[in-house]
XYZ file of C-alpha atoms in Angstrom:
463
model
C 128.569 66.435 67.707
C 125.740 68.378 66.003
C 123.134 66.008 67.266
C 124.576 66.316 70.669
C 124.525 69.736 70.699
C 120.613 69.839 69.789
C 119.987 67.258 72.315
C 121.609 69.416 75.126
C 119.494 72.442 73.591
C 116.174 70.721 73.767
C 116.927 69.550 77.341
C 117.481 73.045 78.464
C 114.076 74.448 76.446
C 112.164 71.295 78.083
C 113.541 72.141 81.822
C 112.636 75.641 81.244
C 109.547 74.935 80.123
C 108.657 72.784 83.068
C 110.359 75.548 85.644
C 108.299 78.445 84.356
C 104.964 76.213 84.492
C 105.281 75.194 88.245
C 106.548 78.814 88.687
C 102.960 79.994 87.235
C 101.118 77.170 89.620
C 103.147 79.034 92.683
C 102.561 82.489 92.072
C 99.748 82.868 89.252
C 101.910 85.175 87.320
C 100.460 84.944 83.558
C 103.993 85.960 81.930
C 105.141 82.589 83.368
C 102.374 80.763 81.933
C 102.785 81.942 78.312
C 106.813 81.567 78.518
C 106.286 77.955 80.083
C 103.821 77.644 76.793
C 106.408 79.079 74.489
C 109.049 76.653 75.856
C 106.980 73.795 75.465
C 105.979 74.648 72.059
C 109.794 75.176 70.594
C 110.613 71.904 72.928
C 107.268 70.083 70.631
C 108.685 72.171 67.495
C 112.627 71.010 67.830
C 111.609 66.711 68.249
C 109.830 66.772 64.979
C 111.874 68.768 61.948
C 113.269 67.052 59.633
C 117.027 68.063 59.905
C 116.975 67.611 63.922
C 117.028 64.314 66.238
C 113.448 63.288 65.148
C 113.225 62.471 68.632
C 109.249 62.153 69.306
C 109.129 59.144 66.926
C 111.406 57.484 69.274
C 108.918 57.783 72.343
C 105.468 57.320 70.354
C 106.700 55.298 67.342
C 102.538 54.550 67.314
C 102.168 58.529 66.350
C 101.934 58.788 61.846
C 103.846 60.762 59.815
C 101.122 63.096 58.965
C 99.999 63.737 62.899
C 103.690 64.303 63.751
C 103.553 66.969 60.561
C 100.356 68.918 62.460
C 101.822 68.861 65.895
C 104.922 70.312 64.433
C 103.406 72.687 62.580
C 100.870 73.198 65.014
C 103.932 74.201 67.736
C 106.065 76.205 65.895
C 102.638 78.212 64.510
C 102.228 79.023 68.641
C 105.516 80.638 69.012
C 104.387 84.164 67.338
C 100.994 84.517 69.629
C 102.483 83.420 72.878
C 105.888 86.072 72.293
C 103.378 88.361 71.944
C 101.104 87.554 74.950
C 104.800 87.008 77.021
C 105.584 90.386 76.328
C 102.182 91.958 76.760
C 101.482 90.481 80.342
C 104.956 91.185 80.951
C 104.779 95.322 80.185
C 101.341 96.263 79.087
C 101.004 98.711 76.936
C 96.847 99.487 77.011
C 96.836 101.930 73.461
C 97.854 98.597 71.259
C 95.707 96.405 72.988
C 93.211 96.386 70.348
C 96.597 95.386 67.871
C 97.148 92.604 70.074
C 93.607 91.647 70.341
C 93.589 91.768 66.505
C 97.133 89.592 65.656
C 95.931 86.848 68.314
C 92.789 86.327 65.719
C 94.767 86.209 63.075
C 96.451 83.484 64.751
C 94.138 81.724 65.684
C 92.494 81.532 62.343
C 96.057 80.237 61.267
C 96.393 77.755 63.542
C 92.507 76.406 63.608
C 93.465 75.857 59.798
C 96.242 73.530 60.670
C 93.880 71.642 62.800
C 91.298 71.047 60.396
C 93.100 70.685 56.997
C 95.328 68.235 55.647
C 99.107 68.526 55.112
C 98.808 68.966 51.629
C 96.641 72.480 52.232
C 98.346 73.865 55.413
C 102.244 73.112 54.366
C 101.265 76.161 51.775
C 100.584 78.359 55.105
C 104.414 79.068 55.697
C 104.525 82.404 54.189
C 101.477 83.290 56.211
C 102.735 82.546 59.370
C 106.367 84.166 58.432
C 104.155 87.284 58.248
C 102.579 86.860 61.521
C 106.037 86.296 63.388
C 107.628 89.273 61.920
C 104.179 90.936 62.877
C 104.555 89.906 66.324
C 108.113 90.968 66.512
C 106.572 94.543 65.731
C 104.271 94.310 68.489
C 107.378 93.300 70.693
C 109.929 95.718 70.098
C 106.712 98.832 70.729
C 106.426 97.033 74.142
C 109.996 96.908 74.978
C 111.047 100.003 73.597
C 108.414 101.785 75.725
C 109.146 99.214 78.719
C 112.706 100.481 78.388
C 111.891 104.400 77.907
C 109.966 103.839 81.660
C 113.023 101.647 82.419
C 110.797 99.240 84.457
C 112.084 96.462 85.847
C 113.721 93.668 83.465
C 112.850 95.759 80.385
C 116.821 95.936 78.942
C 117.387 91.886 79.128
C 114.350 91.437 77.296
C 114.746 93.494 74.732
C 118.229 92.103 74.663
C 117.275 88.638 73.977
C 113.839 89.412 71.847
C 116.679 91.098 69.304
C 119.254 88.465 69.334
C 116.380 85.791 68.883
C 115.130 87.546 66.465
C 118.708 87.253 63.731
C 118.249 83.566 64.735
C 114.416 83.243 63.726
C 114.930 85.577 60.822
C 118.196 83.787 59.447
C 115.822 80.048 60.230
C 113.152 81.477 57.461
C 115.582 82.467 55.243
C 116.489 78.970 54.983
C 112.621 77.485 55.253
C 112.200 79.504 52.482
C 114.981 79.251 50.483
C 115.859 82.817 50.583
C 119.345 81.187 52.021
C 120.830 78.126 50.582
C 121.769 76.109 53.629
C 122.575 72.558 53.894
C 121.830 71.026 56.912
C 123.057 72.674 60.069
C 122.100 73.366 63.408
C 118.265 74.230 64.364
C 118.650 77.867 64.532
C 115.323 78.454 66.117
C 116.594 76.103 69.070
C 120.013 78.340 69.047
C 118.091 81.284 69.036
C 115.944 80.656 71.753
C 118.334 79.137 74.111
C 119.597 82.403 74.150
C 116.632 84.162 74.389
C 115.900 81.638 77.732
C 119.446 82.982 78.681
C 118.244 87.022 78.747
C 114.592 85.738 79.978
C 115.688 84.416 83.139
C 118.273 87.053 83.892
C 114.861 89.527 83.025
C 113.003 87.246 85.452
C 114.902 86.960 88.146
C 115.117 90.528 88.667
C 111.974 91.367 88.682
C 111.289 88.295 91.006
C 114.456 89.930 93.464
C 112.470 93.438 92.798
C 108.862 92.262 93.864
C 110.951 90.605 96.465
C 111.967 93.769 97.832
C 108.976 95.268 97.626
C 106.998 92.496 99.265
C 109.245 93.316 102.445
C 108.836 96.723 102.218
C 104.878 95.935 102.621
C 105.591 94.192 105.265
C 107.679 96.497 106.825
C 104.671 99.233 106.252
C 102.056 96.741 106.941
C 103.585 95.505 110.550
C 104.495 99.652 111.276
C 100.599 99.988 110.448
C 99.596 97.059 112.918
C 101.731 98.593 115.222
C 100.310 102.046 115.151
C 96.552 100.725 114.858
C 97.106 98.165 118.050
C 98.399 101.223 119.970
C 95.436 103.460 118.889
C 93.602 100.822 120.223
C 94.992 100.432 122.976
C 95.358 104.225 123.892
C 91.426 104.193 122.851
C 90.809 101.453 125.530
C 92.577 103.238 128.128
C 90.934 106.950 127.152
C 87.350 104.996 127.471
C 87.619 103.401 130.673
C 89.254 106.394 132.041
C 87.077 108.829 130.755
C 84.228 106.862 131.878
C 85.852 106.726 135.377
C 86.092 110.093 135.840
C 82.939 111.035 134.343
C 80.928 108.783 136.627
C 82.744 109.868 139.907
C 82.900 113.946 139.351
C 79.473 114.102 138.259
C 78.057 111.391 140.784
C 78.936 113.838 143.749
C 77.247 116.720 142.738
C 74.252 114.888 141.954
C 74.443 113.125 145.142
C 74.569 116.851 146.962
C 71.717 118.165 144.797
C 69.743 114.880 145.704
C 70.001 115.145 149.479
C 69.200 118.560 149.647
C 66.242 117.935 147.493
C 65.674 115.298 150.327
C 66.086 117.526 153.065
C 64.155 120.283 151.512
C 61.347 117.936 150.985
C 61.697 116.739 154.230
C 61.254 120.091 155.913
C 64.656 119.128 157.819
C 66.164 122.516 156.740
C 65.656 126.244 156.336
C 65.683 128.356 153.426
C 69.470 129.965 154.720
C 71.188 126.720 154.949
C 69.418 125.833 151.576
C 70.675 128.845 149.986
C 74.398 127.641 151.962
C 74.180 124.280 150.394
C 73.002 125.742 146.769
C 76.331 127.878 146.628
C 78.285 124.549 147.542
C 76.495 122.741 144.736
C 77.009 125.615 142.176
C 80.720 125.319 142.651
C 80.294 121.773 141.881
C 77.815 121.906 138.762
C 80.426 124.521 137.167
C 83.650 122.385 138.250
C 81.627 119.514 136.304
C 80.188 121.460 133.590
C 83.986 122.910 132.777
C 85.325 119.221 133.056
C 82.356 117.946 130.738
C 83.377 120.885 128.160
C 86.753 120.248 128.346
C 86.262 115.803 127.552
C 83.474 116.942 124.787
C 85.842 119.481 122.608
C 89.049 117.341 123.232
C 86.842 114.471 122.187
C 85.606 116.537 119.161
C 89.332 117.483 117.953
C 90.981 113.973 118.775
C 87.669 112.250 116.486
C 88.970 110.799 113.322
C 86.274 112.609 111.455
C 88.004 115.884 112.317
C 91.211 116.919 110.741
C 93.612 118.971 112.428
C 93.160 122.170 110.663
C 95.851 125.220 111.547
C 95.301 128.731 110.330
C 96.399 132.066 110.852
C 95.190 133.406 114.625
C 95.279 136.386 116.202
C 97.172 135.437 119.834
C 95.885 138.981 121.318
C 92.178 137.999 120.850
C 91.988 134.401 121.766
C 94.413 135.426 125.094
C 92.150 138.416 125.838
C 88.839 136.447 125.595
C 89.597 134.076 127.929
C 91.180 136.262 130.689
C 87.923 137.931 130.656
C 85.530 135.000 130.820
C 87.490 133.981 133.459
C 87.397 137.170 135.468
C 85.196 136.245 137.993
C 87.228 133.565 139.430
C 90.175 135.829 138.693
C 88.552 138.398 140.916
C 87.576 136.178 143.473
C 91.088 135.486 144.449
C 91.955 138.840 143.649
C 95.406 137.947 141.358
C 96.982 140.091 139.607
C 97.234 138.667 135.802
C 99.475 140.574 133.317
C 100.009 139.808 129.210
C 103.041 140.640 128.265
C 105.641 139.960 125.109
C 104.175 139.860 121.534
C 100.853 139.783 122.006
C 100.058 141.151 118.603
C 101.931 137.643 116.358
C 100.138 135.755 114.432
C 100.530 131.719 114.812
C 99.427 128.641 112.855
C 97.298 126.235 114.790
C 93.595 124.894 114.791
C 91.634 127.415 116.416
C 89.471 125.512 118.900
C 92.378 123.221 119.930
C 94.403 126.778 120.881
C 91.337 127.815 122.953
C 91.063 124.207 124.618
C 94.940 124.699 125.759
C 95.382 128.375 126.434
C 91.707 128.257 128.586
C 93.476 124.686 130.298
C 96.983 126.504 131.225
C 95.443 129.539 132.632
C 92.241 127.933 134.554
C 94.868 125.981 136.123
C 97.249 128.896 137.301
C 94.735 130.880 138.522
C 93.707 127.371 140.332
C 96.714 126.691 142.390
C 97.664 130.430 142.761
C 96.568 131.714 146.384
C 94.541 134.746 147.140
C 96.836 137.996 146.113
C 98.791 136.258 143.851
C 99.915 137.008 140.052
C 99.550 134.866 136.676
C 101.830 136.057 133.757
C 101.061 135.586 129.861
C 104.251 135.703 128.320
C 104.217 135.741 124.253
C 108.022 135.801 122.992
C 108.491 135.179 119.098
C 110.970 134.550 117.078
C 111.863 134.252 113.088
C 109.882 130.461 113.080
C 108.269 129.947 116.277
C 106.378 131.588 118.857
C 106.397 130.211 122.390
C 103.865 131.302 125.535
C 104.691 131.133 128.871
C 101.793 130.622 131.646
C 103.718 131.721 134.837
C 102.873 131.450 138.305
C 104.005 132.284 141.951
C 101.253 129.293 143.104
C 101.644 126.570 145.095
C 103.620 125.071 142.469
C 103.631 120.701 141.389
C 105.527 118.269 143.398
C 108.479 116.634 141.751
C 106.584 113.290 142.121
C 103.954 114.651 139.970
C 106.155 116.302 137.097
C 107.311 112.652 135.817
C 103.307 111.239 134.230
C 101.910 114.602 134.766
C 100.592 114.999 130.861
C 99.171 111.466 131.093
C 95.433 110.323 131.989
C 96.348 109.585 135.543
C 94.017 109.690 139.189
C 97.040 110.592 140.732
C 97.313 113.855 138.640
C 94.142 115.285 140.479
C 94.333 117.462 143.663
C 92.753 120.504 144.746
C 92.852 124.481 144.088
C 94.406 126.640 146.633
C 90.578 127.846 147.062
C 89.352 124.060 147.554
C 88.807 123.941 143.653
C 88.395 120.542 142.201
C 90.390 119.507 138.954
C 88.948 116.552 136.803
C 92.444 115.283 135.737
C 92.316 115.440 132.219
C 93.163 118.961 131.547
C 97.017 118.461 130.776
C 96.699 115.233 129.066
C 94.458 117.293 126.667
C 96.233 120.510 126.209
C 99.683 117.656 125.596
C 97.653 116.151 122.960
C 96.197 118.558 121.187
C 99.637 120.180 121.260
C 101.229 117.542 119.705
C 98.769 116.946 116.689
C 99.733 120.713 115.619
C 102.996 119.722 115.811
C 104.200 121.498 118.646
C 105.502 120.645 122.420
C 104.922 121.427 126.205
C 106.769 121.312 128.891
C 106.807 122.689 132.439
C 109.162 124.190 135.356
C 109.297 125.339 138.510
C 109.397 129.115 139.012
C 112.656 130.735 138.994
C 111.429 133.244 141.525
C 111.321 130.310 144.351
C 107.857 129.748 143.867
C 105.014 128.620 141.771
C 105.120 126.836 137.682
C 105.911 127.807 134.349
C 104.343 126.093 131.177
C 105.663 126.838 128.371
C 104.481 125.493 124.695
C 105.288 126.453 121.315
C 103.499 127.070 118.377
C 104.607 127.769 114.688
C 104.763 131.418 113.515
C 102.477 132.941 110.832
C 105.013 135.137 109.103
């Protein structure tokens, strides 16, 4: 019954062995490796003692005595380094590395003297290497102790079997010894072990599930991240070849004016009053193109990746102000009335230029599709975390066709001031944008008074 029993233990310690070995091939994990090596070592260790099966003499009957004495020695001399290394690749521990480096030369040195010297010499080296495994059982228990303080992954099972392994190994030297009187017996390394395997691959298999887990989350993250880049790609692609549409076409006409007027003047085909007529015309043009130009370059500056979104404390009276008045000339052209009302004096968070970009976009476009006489309202109303403006109108208002893609890049989105004032297209898709980057939203209306457009957008409040 005994020897049955210790055959059924060294079958399980050889099939672990082997399943931790191809587990290392599969996913170069060096904590398999060593506890494949341990295995294989206590499997080597338990077919050569004297008081178990004897076993390896029965498959190499050609093997002597005294090489079957070295190989066992040799074995059960490997258990203490590759615990240790098990353990250490298992939950490093970087401030006893130098202790670890040190107790692997010691056992080396123990086990290079098995190699070289004969039985008589190295069956005196027992007490040494008793030392060395309650050594590396030291080592151990300051790995797992600390692996269970940071309660990583595994850390309790280990520790688990390391100490129940350790009565077994103990109570097995006590008897090599002859600190315990023990006639024959079980193996109680093999007994120990076995359950050590037991708490090992319970240890293993959750961190296996855990790196599992977090091999989908990767995934998860790396497929969201694919995801997000394809569509920045993609929304790149379109932005280029749109851009570059409407940059060619908007600034091909005005240099196709300037260049037959050149032509004509150069030609002596036309006077100096219908040069001066055809001069205004262009002038309208260059500063419809220089606007649009301005408008592409600073949205193209704030949308880079090399410049972060940066929001700070603004002054909505100033920035509002400022623009009204570099705008006045158009304003006064079309003689509109344009009043800033509400709280006018909050402070907001937002990037500075990006505020400009918009605020500049919603009002040039008001005062755009507003007719002569009319009146464009600045409405600042704040509340305890927000602060919303309102550009309102009594224009020409947007047709409902319009309002469904009107904050994309679209040709459809262009059309003309009331005063025959061209529009480039790109000024709400810019003013959405940036908008949304400082974490904010637009959206637009008709006038409740019957006629004209509200926008409305919200920023966050300063106080």
């Amino acid at each position: 019954m005994q020897q049955l029993i210790e055959l059924m233990e060294i079958g399980a310690i050889a099939t672990f062995a082997a399943y931790n070995l191809v587990l290392y091939r599969q996913v170069k994990k060096s904590y398999y490796l060593y506890l494949g090596l341990l295995s294989f070592s206590i499997f080597m260790r338990a077919t050569l003692v004297d008081d178990g099966s004897m076993i390896f003499f029965t498959f190499f009957p050609d093997v002597s005595l005294e090489m079957g004495r070295k190989i066992e020695y040799f074995s059960s001399y490997m258990g203490a380094p590759l615990s240790v290394l098990f353990c250490y690749t298992l939950y490093p521990l970087p401030a006893i590395k130098r202790y670890v480096n040190g107790f692997l030369i010691l056992c080396g040195l123990l086990l290079l003297f098995v190699l070289v010297t004969p039985y008589s010499l190295y069956y005196h080296s027992l007490t040494a290497n008793s030392i060395l495994v309650l050594l590396s059982y030291v080592i151990m228990y300051t790995l797992l102790i600390k692996a269970v303080k940071e309660k990583r992954v595994g850390s309790w099972y280990v520790l688990a079997g390391t100490l129940l392994c350790f009565l077994f190994v103990m109570a097995e030297l006590s008897k090599i010894l002859g600190i315990w009187e023990m006639e024959g017996g079980p193996n109680l390394v093999n007994s120990g072990f076995v359950i050590f395997i037991f708490f090992q691959s319970i240890a293993l298999s959750e961190i296996f599930a855990h790196s599992f887990k977090e091999n989908e989350e990767l995934n998860k993250n790396l497929e969201k991240r694919v995801e997000e880049k394809t569509a920045e790609i993609t929304r790149a692609s379109l932005l280029r070849d749109t851009l570059i549409r409407i940059i060619s076409h908007d600034i091909r006409g005005p240099m196709s004016n300037l260049k037959s007027v050149i032509s004509l003047v150069q030609e002596d085909q036309v006077g100096v009053d219908q040069v001066k007529e055809f001069m205004g015309t262009i002038d309208k043009s260059v500063d419809h193109t220089i606007q649009m130009l301005d408008e592409l370059m600073e949205w193209g500056h704030a949308a880079s990746q090399n410049k972060r979104i940066e929001q700070e404390e603004i002054d909505l009276r100033e920035i509002i102000e400022s623009i009204v008045q570099n705008m006045s000339r158009h304003i006064e052209e079309k003689k509109l009335d344009v009043k800033l009302s509400g709280d006018l004096d909050a402070a907001c968070l937002f990037d500075k230029g990006a505020l400009k970009i918009v605020i500049r976009n919603l009002i040039s476009n008001a005062v755009k599709f507003t007719e002569k006489g009319g009146h464009v309202n600045v409405v600042v109303n704040k509340n305890d975390r927000n602060i919303s403006i309102e550009i309102q109108d009594n224009g020409i208002g947007i047709p409902d066709e319009m309002k469904a893609n009107l904050f994309e890049m679209k040709k459809d989105n262009k059309r003309r001031g009331t005063d025959n004032e061209k529009s480039s297209g790109v000024g709400l898709f810019i003013c959405k944008d940036l908008i949304t980057q400082n974490g904010g939203d637009i959206s637009v209306a008709d006038n409740p008074e019957g006629k004209g457009t509200i926008f409305k957008f919200e920023l966050k409040s300063a106080s």
